[in-house]
Coordinates of C-alpha atoms and ligand atoms in Angstrom, one line a residue:
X1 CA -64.7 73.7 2.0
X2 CA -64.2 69.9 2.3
X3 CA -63.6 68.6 -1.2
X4 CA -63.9 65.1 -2.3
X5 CA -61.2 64.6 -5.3
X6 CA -62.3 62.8 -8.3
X7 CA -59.6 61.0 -10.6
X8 CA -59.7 62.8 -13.9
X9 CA -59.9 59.8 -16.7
X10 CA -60.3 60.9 -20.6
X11 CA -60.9 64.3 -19.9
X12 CA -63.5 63.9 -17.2
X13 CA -63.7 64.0 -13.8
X14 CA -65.3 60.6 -12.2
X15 CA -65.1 59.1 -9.1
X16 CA -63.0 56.2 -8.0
X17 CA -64.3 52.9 -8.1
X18 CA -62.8 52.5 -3.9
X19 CA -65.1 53.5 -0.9
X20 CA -61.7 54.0 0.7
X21 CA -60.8 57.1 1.2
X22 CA -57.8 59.3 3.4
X23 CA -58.3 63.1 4.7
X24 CA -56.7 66.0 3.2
X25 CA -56.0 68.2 6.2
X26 CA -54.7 71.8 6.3
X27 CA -51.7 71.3 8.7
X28 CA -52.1 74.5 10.3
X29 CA -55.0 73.6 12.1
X30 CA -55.5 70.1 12.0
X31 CA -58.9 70.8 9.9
X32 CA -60.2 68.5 7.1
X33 CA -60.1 70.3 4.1
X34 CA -60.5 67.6 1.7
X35 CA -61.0 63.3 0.6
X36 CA -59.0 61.4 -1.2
X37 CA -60.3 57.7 -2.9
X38 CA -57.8 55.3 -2.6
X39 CA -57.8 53.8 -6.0
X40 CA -57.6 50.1 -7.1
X41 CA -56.3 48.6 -9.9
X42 CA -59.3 49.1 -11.4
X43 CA -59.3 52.4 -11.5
X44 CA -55.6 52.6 -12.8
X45 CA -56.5 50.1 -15.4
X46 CA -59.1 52.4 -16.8
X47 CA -57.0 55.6 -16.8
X48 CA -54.7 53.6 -18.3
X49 CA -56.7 52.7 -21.5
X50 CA -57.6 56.3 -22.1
X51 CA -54.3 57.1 -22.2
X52 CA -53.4 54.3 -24.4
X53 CA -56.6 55.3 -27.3
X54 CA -55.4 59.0 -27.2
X55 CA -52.0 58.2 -27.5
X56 CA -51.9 57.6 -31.7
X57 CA -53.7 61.1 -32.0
X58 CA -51.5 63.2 -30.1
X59 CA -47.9 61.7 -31.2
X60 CA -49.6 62.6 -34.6
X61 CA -50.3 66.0 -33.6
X62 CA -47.8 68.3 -34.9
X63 CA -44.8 69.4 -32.2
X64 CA -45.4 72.6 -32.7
X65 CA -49.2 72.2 -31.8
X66 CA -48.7 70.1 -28.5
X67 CA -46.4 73.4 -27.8
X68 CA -49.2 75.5 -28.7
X69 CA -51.5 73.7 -25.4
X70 CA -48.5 74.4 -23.5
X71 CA -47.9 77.9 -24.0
X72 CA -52.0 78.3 -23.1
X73 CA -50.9 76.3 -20.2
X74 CA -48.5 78.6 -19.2
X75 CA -50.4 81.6 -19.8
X76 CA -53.0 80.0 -17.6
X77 CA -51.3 79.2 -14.5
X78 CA -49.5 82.6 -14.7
X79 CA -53.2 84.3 -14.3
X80 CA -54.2 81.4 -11.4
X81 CA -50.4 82.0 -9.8
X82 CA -51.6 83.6 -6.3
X83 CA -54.6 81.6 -6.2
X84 CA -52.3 78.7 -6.7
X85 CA -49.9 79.3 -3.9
X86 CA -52.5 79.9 -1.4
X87 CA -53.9 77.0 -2.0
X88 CA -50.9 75.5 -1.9
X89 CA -50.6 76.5 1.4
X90 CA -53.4 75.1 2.9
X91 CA -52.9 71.9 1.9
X92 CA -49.2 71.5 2.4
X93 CA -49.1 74.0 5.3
X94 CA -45.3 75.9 3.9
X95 CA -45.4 79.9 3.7
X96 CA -47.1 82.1 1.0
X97 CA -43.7 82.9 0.1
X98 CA -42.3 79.3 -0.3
X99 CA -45.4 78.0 -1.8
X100 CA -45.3 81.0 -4.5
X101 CA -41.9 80.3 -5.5
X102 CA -43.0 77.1 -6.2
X103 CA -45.6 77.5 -8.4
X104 CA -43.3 79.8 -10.1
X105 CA -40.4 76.9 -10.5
X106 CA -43.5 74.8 -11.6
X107 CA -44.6 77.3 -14.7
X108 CA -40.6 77.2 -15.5
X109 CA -40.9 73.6 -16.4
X110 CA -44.1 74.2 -18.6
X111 CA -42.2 77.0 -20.2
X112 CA -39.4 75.2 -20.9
X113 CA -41.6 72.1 -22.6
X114 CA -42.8 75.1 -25.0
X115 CA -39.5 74.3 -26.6
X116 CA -40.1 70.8 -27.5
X117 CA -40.2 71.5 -31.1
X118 CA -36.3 72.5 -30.8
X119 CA -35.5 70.7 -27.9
X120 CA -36.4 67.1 -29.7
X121 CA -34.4 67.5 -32.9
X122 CA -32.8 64.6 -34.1
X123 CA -29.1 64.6 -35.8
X124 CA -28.3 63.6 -39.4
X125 CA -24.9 63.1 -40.8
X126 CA -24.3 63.3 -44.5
X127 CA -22.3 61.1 -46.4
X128 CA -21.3 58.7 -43.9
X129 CA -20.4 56.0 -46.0
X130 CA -20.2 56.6 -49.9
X131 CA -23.9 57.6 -50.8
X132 CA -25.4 56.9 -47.6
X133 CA -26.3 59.8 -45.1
X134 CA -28.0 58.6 -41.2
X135 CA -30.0 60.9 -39.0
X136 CA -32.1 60.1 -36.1
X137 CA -35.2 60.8 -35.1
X138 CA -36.8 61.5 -31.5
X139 CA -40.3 59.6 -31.0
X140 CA -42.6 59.0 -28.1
X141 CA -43.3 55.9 -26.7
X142 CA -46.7 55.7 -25.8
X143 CA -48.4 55.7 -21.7
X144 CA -45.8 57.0 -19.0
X145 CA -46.9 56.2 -15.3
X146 CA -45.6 59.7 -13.0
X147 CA -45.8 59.0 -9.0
X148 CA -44.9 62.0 -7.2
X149 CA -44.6 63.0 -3.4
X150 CA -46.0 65.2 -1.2
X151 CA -43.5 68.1 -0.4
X152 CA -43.8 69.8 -4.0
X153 CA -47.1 68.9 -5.0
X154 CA -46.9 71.4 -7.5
X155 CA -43.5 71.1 -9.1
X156 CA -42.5 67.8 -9.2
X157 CA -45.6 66.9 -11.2
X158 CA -44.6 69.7 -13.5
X159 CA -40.9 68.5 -13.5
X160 CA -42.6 65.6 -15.6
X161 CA -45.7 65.6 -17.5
X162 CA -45.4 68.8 -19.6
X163 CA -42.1 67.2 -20.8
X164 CA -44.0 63.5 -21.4
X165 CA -46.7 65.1 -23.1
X166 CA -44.7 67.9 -25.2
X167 CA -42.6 65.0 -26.3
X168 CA -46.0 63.2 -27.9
X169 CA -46.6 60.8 -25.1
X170 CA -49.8 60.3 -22.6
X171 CA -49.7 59.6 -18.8
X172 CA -50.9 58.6 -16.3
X173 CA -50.1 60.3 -13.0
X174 CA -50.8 59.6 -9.0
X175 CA -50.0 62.4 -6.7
X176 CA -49.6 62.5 -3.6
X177 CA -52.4 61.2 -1.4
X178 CA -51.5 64.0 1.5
X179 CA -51.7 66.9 -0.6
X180 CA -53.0 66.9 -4.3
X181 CA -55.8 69.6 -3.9
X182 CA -53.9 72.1 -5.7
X183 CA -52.7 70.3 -9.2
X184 CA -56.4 69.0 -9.1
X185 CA -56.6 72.6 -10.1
X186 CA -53.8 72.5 -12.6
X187 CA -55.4 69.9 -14.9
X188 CA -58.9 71.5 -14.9
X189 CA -56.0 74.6 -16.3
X190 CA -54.8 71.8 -18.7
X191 CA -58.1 70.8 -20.1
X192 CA -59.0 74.4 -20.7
X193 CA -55.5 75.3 -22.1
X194 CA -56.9 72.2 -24.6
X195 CA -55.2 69.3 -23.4
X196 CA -57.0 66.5 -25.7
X197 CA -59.1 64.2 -23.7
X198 CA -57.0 61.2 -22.6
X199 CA -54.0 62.9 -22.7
X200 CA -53.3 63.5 -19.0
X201 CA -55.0 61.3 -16.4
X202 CA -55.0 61.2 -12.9
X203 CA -55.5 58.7 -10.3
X204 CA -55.6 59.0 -6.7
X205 CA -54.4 56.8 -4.0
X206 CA -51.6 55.3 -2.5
X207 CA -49.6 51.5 -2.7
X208 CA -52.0 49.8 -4.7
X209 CA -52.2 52.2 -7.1
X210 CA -48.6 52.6 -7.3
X211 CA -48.2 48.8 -7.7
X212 CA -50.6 48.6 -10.2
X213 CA -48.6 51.6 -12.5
X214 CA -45.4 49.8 -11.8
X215 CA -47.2 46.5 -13.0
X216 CA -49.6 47.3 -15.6
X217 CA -48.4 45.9 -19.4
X218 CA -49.7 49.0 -21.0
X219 CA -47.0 51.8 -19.4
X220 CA -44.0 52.0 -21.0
X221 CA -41.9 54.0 -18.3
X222 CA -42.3 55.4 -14.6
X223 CA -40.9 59.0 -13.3
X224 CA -40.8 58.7 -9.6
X225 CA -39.9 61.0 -6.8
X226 CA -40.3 60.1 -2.9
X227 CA -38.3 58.4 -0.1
X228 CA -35.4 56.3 -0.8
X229 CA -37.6 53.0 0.5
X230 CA -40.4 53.5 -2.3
X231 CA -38.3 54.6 -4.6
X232 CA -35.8 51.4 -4.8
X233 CA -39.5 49.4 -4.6
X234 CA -41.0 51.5 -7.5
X235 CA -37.7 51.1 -9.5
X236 CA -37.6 46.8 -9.1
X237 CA -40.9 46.6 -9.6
X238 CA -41.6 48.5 -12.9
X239 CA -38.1 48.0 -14.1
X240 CA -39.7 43.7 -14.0
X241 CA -41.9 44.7 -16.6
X242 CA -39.3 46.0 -18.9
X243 CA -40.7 50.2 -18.4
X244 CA -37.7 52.5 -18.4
X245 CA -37.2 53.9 -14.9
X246 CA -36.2 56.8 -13.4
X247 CA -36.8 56.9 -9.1
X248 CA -35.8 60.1 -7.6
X249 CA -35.0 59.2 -3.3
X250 CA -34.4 60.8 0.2
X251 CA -31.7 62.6 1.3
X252 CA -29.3 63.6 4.0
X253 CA -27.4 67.0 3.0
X254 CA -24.2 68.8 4.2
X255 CA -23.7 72.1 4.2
X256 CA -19.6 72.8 4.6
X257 CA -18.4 76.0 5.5
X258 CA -14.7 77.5 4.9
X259 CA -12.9 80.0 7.6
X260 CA -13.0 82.1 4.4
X261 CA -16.9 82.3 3.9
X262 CA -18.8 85.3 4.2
X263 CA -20.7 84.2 7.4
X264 CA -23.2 86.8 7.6
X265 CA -24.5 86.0 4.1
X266 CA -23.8 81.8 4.8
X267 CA -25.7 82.2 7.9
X268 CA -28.9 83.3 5.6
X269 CA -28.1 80.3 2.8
X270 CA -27.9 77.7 5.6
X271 CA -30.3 78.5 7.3
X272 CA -33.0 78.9 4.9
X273 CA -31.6 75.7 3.3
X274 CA -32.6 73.9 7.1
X275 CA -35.2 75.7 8.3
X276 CA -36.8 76.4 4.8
X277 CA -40.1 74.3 3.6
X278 CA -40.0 73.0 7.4
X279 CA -37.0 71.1 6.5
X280 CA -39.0 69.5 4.2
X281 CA -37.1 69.3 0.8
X282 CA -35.2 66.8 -0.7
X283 CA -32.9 69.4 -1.0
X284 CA -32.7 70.7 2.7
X285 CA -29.3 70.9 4.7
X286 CA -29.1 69.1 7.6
X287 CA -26.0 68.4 8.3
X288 CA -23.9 71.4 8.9
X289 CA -19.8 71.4 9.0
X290 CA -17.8 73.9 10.2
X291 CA -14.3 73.7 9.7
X292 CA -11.6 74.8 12.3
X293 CA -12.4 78.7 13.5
X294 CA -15.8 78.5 10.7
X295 CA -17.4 76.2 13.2
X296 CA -18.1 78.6 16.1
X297 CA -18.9 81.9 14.1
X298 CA -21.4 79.4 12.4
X299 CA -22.6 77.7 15.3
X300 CA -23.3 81.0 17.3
X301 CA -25.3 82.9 14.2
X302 CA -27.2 79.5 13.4
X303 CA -28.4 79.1 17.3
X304 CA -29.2 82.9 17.5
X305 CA -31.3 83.1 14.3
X306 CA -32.6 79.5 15.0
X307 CA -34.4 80.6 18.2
X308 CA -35.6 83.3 16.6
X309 CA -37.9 81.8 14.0
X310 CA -41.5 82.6 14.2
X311 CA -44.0 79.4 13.4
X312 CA -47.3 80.1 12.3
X313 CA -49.8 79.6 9.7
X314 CA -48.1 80.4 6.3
X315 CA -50.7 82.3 5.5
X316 CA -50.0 85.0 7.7
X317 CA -47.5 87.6 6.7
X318 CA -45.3 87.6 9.9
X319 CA -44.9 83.9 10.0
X320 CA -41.5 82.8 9.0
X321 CA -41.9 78.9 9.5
X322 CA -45.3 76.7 9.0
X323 CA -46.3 73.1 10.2
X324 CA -45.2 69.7 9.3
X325 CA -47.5 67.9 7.1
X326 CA -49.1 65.5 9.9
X327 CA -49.6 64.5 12.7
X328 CA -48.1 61.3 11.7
X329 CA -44.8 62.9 10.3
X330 CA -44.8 65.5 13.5
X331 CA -44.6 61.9 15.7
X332 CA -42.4 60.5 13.4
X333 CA -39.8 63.6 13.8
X334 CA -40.1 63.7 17.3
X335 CA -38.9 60.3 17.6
X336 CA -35.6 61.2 15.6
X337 CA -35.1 63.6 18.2
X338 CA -36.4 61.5 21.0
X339 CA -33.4 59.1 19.7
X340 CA -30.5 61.7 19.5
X341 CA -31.1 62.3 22.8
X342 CA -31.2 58.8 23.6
X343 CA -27.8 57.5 21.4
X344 CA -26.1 60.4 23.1
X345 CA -26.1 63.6 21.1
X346 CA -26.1 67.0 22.4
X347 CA -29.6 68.8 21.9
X348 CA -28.8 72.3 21.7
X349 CA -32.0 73.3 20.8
X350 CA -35.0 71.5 21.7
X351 CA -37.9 72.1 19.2
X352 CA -40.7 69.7 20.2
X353 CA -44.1 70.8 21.5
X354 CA -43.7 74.0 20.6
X355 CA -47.2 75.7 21.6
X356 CA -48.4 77.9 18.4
X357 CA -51.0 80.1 19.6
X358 CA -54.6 80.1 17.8
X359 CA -53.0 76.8 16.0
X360 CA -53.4 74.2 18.7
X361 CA -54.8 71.2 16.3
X362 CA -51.4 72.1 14.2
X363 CA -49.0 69.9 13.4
X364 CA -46.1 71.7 14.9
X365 CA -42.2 71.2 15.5
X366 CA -39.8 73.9 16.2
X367 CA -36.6 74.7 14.7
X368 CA -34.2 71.9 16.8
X369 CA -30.5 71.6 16.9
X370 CA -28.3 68.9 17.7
X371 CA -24.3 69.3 18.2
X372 CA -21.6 66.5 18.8
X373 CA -23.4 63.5 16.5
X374 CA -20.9 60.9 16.2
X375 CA -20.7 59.1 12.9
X376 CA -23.4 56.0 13.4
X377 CA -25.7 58.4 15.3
X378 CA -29.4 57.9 13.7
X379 CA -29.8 61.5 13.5
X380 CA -26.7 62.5 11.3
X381 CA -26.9 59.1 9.2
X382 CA -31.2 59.2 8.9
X383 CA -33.0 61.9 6.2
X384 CA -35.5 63.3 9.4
X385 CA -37.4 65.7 6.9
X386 CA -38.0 68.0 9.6
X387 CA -36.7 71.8 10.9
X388 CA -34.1 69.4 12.4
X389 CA -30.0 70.7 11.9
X390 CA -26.7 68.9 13.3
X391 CA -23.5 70.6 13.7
X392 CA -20.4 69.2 13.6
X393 CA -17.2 70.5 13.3
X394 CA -13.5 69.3 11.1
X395 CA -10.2 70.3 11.3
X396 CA -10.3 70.9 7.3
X397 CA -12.4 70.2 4.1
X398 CA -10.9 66.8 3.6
X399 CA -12.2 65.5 7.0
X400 CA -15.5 67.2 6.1
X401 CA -15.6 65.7 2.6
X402 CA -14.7 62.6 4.0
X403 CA -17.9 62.7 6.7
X404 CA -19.9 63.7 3.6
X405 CA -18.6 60.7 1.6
X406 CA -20.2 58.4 4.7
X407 CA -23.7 59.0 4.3
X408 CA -25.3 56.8 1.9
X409 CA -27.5 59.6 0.2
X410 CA -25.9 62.0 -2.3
X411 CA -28.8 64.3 -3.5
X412 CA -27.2 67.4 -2.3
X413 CA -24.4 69.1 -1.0
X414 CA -22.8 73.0 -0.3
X415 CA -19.6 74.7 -0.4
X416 CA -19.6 78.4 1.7
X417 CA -16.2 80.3 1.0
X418 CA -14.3 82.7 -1.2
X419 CA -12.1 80.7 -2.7
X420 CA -12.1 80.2 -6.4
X421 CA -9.6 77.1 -6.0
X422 CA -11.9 75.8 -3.2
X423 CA -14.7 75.6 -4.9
X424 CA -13.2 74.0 -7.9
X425 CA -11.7 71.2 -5.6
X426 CA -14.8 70.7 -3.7
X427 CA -16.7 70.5 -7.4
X428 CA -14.1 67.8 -8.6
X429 CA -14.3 65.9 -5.1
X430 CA -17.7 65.6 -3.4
X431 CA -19.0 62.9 -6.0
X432 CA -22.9 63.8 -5.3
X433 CA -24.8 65.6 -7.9
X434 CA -26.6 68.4 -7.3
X435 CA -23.5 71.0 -5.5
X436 CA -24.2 74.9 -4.3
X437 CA -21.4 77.4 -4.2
X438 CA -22.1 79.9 -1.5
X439 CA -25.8 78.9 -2.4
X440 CA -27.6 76.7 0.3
X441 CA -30.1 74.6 -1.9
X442 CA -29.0 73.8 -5.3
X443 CA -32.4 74.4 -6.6
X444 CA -33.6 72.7 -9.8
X445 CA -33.3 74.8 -12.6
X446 CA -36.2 73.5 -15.5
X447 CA -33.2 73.7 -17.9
X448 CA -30.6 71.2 -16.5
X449 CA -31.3 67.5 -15.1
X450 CA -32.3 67.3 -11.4
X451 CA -31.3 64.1 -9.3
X452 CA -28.7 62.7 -7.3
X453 CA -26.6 59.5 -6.9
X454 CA -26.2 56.5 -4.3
X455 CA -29.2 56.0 -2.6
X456 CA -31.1 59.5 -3.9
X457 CA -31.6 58.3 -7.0
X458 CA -32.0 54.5 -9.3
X459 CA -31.5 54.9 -12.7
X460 CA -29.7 56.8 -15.5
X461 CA -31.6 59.2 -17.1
X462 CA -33.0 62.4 -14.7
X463 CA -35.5 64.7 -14.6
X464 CA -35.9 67.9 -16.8
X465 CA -33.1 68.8 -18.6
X466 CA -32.3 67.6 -21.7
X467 CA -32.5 64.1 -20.0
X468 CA -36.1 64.5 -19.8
X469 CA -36.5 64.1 -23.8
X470 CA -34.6 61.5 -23.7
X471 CA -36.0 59.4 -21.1
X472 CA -39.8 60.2 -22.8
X473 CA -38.4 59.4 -26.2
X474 CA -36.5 57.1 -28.1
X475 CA -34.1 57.8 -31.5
X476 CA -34.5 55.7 -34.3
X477 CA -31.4 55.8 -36.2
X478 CA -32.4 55.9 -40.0
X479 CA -29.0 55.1 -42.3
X480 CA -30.3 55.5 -46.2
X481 CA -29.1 55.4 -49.5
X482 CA -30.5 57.7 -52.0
X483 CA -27.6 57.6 -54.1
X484 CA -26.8 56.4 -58.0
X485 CA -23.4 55.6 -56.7
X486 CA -22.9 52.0 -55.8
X487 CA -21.2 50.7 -53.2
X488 CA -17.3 50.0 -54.1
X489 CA -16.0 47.8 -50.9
X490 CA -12.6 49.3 -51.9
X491 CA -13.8 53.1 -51.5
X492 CA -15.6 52.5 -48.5
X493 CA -13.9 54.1 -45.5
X494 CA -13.0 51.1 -42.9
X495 CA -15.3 49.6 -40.7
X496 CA -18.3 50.7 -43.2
Ligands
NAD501 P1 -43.2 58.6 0.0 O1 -42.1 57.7 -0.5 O2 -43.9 58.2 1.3 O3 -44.3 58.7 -1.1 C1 -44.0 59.0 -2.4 C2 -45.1 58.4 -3.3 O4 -45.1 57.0 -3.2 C3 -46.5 58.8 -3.0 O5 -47.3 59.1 -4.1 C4 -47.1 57.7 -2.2 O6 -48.5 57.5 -2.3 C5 -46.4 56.5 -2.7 N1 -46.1 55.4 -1.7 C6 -45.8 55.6 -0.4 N2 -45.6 54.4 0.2 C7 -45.6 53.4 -0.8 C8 -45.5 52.0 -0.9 N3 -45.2 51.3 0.2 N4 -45.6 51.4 -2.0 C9 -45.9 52.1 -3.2 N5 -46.1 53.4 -3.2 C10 -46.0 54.1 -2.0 O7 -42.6 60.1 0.1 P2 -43.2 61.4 0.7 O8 -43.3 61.2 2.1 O9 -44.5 61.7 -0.1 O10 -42.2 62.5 0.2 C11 -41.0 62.7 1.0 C12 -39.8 62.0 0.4 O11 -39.6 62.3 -1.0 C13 -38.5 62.4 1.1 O12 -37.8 61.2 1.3 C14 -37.8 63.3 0.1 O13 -36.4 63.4 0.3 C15 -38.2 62.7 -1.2 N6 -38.1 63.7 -2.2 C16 -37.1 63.5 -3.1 C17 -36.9 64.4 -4.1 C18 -35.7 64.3 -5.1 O14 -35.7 65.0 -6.0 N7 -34.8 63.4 -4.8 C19 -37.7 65.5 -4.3 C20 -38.8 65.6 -3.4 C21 -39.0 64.7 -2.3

């Protein structure tokens, strides 16, 4: 079926007021599966204004009630799950078994939302001067703007509006132009779980819709995830208009392992944590370290199972890797490998043009493996977003910290060994914020923040967590005096 997506604007599906449009293609084979308008300003304007008249009735809904649409919600896309992930996986092209676990991290967020009542208590403090008592009080702000990307076109829009709207707020969001079949399906879950009308919009398209979110007087604060480049573009430009701004980036992430590691189970962490998704996760590995004898046992188990991978169409039960999403992105990693060669590193495992039988119009690339990449070398210093790995070796964990430390990303980063003290060093010294312990993608879990530092993320506050009610809300401090006693300056404790 080829679907042409509508933006959904106060509670109704409508078209886009563009004739532009870009294909939705099932990266498998190559085959249009759907159309997406490339919205104008326009378009964003009038999402925009829904939000903003169904903003005063929802904040005055009670918390408990928003919670109420949520827990529907989650009821919802528990019965849709399968239908979900398959989906899933003909737009975005990653494995049944991928895409299902992340429709499942996806429901974790909305369950976690369903706590909003608790989660957005204020504090009071009695008697904080003499007769005066001061609490605070979490409200919502009004339209948030949510621009999200197109490797977890499930997830990351669930990392952020169940949290925007639990908290009382409205949004606007833009998915991902390459992929946004499946939440398409999501909202239509929303509306029936009884999402008021206005309440969650969406608008399709790609950089002039963006800039028009960043831009637009109306929006009070943007929740980005996507590539380092957009996301230091998204966080200028909206932060110009005074919106509170959170831009999640790209990555590059190393994966150290310890003589001491267990290899056999390392070997299954690291290389699902490169090879998993495609190597298309913010959160992949791809820069592996092996230091002193760890490098070869590592090296020899990583080229074996490497080779070994089976590519395929996620959908079928014996595949074990799927497509890229592109043709475009298929090019693009080629040419990282193309220039590893070229600047000098070894290629220990070629992966491109890898012929996929049945899947010819696919967007393939194979598992690939470079060794010796000296520091500089586009392909350890670049985030390639592809089944691509580098393996290096150091004499110990300070040299590999210390190659860590040169990258400019710091989304994520792992520690293999069996050493309590090891770990604990490694926890106080890597300075990047999202660290696995024997675990080779330190997944986001709904109930802490999710982001990293340097050039993976701009801003303060991240997303999910507890973070997330505090970026969609904002305390008022109330200090009051109900009190017969009067203020004596001399019983006053100081400073008051
Ligand atoms: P992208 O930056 O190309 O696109 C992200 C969003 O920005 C999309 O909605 C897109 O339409 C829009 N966009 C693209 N170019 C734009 C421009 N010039 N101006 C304004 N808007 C623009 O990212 P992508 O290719 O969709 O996703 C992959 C990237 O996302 C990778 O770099 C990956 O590491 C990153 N990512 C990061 C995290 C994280 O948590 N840090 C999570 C997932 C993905």
């Amino acid at each position: 079926m080829n679907t042409r997506v509508q933006n959904f604007v106060g509670g109704d599906w409508r078209d886009a007021s563009s004739s532009a449009f870009v294909d939705v293609t099932n990266p498998a084979s190559g085959r249009t599966i759907g159309q997406v308008p490339l919205s104008t300003a326009a378009d964003v304007d009038a999402a925009v204004q829904a939000a903003r008249a169904a903003f005063p009735a929802w904040r005055s809904t009670p918390s408990p009630v928003r919670a109420r649409v949520l827990f529907r919600l989650k009821a919802l896309l528990e019965e849709h799950k399968e239908e979900l992930a398959i989906q899933l996986t003909q737009e975005h092209g990653k494995i049944l078994a991928e895409t299902r676990g992340e429709v499942q991290r996806g429901i974790e967020n909305v369950e976690h939302a369903c706590g909003m009542p608790t989660l957005m208590m204020g504090d009071t403090v009695e008697e904080i001067s003499r007769g005066i008592d001061s609490a605070s009080w979490r409200q919502p702000l009004g339209v948030y703007g949510i621009i999200t990307p197109y490797n977890f076109p499930v997830m990351i829009p669930l990392w952020f509006w169940p949290y925007a709207v639990a908290t009382g707020n409205t949004v606007v969001i833009k998915p991902s132009e390459q992929d946004p079949l499946t939440h398409q399906k999501i909202v239509d879950l929303a509306r029936q779980a009884g999402l008021p009308e206005g309440v969650l919009n969406v608008v399709h398209g790609g950089q002039e819709a963006v800039e028009s979110i960043c831009d637009h007087p109306d929006i009070v604060g943007v929740s980005f995830v996507g590539s380092s480049r957009v996301a230091e573009i998204v966080y200028k430009r909206a932060a110009m208009t005074g919106k509170r701004v959170q831009t999640l980036g790209g990555a590059k992430n190393y994966l150290i392992v310890l003589p001491d590691a267990d290899m056999d189970a390392t070997l299954d962490a690291c290389a699902s944590s490169i090879f998993g998704s495609t190597g298309q996760r913010c959160l992949a590995g791809s820069m592996l370290v092996g230091v002193g004898d760890a490098h070869a046992k590592i090296r020899e188990r990583l080229m074996d199972h490497a080779a070994s991978i089976r590519l395929g169409d996620g959908l079928d039960r014996a595949t074990e890797m799927g497509p890229v999403i592109s043709g475009a992105h298929r090019d693009r990693v080629n040419r990282f490998i193309d220039q590893g060669v070229a600047e000098g590193a070894k290629l220990a495992l070629d992966g491109r043009n890898p012929k996929v039988d049945g899947y010819e119009g696919g967007y393939w690339v194979g598992p690939t493996v470079f060794e010796d990449v000296a520091p500089g070398m586009s392909i350890g210093t670049e985030e390639v977003f592809g089944p691509v790995a580098a393996i290096n070796k150091a004499k110990d964990v300070d040299e590999a910290i210390s190659m860590m430390h040169g990258s400019r990303y710091g989304n994520a980063c792992s520690l293999f060994t069996s050493s309590g003290h090891a770990a604990r060093e490694f926890r106080y010294n890597a300075g990047i914020s999202m660290i696995g312990i024997n675990v080779g993608v330190a997944a986001p879990m709904a109930f802490f923040p999710f982001g990293g530092s340097k050039q993976s993320f701009f801003g303060d506050l991240k997303a999910a967590g507890k973070d997330a009610i505090s970026f969609y809300t904002d305390q008022r401090v109330v200090i009051s005096r109900w009190s017969a006693v009067k203020a004596d300056p001399h019983n006053l404790p100081e400073g008051s």
